[in-house]
Short mmCIF file of C-alpha atoms in Angstrom, two decimals:
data_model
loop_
_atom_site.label_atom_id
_atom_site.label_comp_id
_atom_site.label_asym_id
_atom_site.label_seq_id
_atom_site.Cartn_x
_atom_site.Cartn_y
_atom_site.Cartn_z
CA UNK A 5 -30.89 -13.19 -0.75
CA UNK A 6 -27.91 -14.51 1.40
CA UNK A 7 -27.20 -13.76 5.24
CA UNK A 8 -24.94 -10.85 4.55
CA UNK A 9 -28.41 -8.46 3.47
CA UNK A 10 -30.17 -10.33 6.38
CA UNK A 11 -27.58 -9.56 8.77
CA UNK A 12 -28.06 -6.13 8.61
CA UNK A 13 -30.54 -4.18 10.84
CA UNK A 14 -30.69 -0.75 8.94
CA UNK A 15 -32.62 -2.64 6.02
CA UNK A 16 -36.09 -3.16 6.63
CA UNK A 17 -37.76 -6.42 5.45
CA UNK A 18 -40.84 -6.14 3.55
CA UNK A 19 -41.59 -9.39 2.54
CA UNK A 20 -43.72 -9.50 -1.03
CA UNK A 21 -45.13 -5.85 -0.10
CA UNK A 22 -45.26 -3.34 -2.57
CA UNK A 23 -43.54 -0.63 -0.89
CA UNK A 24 -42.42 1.01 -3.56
CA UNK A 25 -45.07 0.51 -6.16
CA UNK A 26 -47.90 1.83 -3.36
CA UNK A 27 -45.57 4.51 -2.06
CA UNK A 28 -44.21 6.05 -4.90
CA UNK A 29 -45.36 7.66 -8.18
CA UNK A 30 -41.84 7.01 -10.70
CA UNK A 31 -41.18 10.28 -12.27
CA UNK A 32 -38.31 9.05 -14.57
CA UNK A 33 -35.06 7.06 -14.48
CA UNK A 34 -32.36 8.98 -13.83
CA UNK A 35 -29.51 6.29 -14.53
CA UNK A 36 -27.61 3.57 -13.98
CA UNK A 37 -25.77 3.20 -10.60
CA UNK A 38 -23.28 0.40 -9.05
CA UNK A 39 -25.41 -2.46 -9.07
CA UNK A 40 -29.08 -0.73 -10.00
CA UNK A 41 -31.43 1.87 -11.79
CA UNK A 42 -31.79 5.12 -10.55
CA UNK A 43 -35.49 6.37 -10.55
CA UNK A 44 -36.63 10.03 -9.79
CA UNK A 45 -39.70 9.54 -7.99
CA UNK A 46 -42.38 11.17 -6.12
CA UNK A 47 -43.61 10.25 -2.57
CA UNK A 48 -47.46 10.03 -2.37
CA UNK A 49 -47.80 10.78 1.17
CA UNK A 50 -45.83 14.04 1.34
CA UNK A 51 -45.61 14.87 -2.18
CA UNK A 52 -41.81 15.32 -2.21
CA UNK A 53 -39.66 14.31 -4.93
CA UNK A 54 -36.97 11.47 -4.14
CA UNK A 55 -34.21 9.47 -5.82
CA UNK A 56 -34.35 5.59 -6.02
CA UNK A 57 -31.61 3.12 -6.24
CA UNK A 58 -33.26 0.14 -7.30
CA UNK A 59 -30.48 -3.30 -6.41
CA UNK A 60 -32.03 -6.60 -7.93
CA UNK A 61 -30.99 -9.58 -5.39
CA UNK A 62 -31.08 -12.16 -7.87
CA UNK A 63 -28.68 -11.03 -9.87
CA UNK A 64 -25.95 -10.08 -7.88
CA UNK A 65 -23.20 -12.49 -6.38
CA UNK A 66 -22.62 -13.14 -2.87
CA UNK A 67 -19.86 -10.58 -3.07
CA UNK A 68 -21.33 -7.53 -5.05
CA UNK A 69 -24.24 -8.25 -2.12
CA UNK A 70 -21.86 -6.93 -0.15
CA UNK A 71 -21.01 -4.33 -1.65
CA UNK A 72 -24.79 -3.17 -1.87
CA UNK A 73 -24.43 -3.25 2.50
CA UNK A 74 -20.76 -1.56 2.25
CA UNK A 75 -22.95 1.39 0.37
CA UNK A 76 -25.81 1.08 2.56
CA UNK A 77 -23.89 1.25 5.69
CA UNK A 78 -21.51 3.99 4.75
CA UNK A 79 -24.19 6.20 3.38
CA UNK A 80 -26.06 5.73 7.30
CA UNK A 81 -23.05 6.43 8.60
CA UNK A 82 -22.27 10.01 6.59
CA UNK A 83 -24.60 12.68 7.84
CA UNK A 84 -22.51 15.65 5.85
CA UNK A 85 -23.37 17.76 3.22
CA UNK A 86 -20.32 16.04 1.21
CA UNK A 87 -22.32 13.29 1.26
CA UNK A 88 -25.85 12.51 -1.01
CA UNK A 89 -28.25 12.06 1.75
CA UNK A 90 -29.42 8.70 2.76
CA UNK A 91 -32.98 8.26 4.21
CA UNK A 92 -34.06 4.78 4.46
CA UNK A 93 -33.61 1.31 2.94
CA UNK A 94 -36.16 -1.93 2.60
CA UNK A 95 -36.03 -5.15 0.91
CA UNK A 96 -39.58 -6.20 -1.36
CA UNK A 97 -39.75 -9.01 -3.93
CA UNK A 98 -36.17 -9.71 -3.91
CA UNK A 99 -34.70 -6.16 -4.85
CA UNK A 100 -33.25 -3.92 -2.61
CA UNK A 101 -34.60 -0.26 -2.66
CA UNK A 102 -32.14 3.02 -1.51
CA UNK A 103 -34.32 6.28 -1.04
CA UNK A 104 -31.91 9.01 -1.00
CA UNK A 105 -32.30 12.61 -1.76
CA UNK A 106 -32.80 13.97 -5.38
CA UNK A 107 -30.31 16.30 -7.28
CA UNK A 108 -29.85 18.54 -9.79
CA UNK A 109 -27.46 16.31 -11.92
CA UNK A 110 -24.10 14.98 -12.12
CA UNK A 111 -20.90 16.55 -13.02
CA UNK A 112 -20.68 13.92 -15.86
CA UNK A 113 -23.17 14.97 -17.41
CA UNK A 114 -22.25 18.66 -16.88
CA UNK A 115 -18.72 18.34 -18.36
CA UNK A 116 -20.09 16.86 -21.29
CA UNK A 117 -22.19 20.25 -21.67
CA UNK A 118 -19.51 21.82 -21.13
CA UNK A 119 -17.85 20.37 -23.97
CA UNK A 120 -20.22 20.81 -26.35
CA UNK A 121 -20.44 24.36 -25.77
CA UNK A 122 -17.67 26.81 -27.97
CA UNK A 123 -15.11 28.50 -26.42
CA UNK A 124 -16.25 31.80 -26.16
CA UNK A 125 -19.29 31.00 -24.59
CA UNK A 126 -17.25 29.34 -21.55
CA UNK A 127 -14.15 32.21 -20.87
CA UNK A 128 -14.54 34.05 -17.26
CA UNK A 129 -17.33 32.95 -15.60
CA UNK A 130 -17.17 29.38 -17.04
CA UNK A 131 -13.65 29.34 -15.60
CA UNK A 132 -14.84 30.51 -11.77
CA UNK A 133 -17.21 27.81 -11.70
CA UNK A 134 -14.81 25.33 -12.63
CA UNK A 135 -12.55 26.65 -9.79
CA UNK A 136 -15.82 26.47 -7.41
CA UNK A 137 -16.26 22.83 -8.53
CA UNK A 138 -13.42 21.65 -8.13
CA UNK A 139 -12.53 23.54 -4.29
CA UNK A 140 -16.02 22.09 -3.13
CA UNK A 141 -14.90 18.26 -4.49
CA UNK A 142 -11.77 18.52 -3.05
CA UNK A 143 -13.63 19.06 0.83
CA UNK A 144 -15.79 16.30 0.02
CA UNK A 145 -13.11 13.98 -0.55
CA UNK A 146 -10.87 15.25 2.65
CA UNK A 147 -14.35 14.70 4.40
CA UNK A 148 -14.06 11.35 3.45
CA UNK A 149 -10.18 11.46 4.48
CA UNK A 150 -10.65 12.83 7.89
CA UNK A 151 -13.40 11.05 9.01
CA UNK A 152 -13.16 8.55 11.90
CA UNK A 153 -12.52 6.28 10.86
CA UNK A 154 -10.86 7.06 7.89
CA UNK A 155 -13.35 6.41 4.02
CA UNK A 156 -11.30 5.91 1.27
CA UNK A 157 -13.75 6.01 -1.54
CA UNK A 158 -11.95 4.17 -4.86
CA UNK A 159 -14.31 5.06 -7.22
CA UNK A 160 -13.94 8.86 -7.56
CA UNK A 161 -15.66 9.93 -11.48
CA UNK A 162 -17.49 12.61 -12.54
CA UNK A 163 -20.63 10.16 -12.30
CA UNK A 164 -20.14 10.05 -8.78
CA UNK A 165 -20.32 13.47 -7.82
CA UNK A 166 -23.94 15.37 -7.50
CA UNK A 167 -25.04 18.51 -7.63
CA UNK A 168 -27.35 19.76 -4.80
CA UNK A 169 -30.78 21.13 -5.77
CA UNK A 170 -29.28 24.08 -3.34
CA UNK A 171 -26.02 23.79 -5.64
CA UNK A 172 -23.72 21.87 -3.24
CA UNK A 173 -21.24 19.15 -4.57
CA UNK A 174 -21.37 15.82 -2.74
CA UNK A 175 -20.20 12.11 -3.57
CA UNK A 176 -22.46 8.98 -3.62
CA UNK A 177 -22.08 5.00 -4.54
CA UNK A 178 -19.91 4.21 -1.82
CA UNK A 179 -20.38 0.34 -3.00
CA UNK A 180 -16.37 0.09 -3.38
CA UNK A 181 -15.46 2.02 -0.23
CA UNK A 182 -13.23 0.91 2.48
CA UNK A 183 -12.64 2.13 6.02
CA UNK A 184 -9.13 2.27 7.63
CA UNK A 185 -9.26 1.85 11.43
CA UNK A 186 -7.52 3.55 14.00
CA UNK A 187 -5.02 5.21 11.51
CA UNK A 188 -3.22 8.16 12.30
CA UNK A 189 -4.54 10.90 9.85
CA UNK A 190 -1.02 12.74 9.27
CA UNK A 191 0.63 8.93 8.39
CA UNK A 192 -1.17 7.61 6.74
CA UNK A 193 0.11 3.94 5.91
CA UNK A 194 -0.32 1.42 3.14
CA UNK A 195 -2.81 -0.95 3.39
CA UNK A 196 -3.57 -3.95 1.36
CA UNK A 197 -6.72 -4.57 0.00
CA UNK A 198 -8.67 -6.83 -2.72
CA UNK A 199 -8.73 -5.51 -6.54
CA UNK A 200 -10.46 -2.06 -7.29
CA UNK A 201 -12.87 -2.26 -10.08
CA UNK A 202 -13.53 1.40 -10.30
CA UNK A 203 -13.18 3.37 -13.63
CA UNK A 204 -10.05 2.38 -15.09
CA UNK A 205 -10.07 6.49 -16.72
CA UNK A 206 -9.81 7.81 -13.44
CA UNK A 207 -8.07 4.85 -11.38
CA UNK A 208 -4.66 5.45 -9.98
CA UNK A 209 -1.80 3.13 -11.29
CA UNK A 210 -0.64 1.66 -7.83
CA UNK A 211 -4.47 0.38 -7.69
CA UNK A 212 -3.62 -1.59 -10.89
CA UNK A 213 -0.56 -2.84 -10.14
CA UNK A 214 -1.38 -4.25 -7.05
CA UNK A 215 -3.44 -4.54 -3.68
CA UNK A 216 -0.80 -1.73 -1.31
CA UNK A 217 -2.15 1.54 -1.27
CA UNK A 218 -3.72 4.24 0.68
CA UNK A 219 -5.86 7.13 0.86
CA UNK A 220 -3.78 8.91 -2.43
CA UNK A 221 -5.31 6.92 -4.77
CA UNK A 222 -8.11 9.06 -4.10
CA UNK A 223 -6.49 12.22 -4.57
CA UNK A 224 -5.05 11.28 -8.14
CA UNK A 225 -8.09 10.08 -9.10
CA UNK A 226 -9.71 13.78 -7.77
CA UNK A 227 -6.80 15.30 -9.89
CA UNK A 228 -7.66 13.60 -13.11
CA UNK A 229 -11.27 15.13 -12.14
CA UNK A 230 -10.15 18.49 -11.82
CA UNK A 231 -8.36 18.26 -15.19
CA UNK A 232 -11.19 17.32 -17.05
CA UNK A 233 -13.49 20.18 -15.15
CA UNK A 234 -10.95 22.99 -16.39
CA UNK A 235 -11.01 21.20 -19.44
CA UNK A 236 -6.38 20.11 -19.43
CA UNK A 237 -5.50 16.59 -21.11
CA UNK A 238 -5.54 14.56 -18.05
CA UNK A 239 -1.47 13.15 -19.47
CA UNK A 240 -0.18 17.00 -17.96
CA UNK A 241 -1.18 16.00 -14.63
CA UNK A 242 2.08 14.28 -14.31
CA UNK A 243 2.11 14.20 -10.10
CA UNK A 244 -1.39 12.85 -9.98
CA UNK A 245 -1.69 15.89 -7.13
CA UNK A 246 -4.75 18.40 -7.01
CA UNK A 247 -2.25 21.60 -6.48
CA UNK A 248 -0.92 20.53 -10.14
CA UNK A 249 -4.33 21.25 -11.57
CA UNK A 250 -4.59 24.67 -9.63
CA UNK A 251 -1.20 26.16 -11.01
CA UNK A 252 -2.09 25.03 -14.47
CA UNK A 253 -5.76 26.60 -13.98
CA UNK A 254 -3.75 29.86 -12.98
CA UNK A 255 -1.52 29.73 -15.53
CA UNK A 256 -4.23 29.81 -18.04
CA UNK A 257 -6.25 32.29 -16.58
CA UNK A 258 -8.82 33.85 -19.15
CA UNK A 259 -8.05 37.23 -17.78
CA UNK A 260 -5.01 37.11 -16.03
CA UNK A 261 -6.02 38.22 -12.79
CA UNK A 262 -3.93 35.79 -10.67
CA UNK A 263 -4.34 37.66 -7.42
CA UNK A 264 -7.39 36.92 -6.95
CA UNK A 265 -7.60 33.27 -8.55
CA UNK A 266 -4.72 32.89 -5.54
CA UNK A 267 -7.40 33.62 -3.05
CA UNK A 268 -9.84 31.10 -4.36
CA UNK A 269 -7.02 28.22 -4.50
CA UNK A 270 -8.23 24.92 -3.66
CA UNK A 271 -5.95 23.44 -0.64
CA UNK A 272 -5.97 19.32 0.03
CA UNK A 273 -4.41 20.19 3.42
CA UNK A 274 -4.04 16.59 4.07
CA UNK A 275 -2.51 14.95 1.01
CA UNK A 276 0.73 16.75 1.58
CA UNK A 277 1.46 15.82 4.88
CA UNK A 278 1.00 12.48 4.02
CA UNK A 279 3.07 11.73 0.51
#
């Protein structure tokens, strides 16, 4: 399994028990995450319904290992309702097992309703969604932002955003995440780091250029979001910044009431303090 799983004291070691075949009825599989299946499953002692991340150890390297503890420790870490909420990890039969909460689904997969649907069944109310979708990702991400220390994510797609059961967004798979230590929040410098293999659709080009960048490659990749949740070509978000995507959504309002899509703007206060 390698020291850098044994290392860490927030995974329990379970030997060759069957945790999770004695403890848990699988419902379904939800997907695949970074590095495992998903599985919605039920809890036989309390009857509640769970999501499992499911990491085989054999077949990962030494370095996507750590990865698996990068996630493991950052979700600990976040106790927010921007965040998918953690609730204990083990290691049986050489797999690693997340239990996390379950959700309603993922934007992913609720864009591509979206785009199936015709246009006159999305129009006003459609549109105020999208504008509720895209305010409540932007928080999550400054969560991440102005936390202490600072979480830059890297992997920001539609996958990696949940809906709530109550109907909040959050982010998960923090596999790729990186903290920045003792950083002031309103300069935010350049930092090098290794490669990001995150979604090359929703990856920011300084990330593929090379290993100096910050906090904003987060915030383009949240714009490119945003474009595809009001449904623009991603190539008019030219500044790669969130406010873009708000003045186009206003601009195309289905009924033109721009007073009150004003109040509802979406506002990354910190991204531009920090450009």
């Amino acid at each position: 399994m390698g020291n850098v799983l044994k290392e860490n004291k927030d995974i329990c070691e379970t030997s060759n028990k069957k945790t999770f075949d004695n403890s848990f009825e699988i419902i379904s599989k939800l997907g695949e995450g970074g590095y495992g299946q998903v599985y919605k499953v039920k809890y036989i002692y309390d009857h509640k319904y769970y999501a499992i991340k499911k990491c085989q150890l054999r077949d990962l390297s030494e370095k996507d290992k750590q990865n698996v503890l990068t996630e493991t420790t950052r979700l600990i870490k976040l106790r927010s309702n921007f965040v998918i909420q953690y609730y204990y990890s083990w290691i049986e039969c050489n797999c690693l097992y997340f239990q996390m909460e379950l959700c309603l689904d993922n934007l992913k997969n609720v864009l591509d309703i979206k785009k199936s649907l015709s246009n006159e069944m999305l129009m006003v109310s459609e549109y105020y969604v999208s504008y509720y979708i895209f305010y409540k990702l932007i928080q999550c991400v400054q969560y991440l932002h102005e936390s202490d220390p600072q979480i830059i994510h890297r992997d920001l797609k539609p996958d990696n955003v949940l809906i709530s059961m109550d109907g909040r967004i959050k982010l998960c798979d923090f596999g790729l995440a990186k903290e920045i230590v003792n950083i002031d929040l309103f300069h935010m410098s350049q930092v090098k780091y290794s490669n990001v293999v995150s979604d090359i659709n929703y990856q920011a080009p300084e990330s593929e250029i090379n290993n100096d960048y910050n906090h904003l490659i987060d915030v383009y990749s949240l714009s490119l979001i945003g474009a595809e949740i009001f449904g623009f070509d991603k190539n008019d978000i030219i500044d790669g910044k969130p406010n873009c995507v708000i003045r186009m959504a206003n601009e195309n309002l289905p009924i033109g009431n721009t007073e009150t899509m004003a109040q509802n703007e979406a506002i990354y206060r910190g991204h531009e303090k920090n450009e």
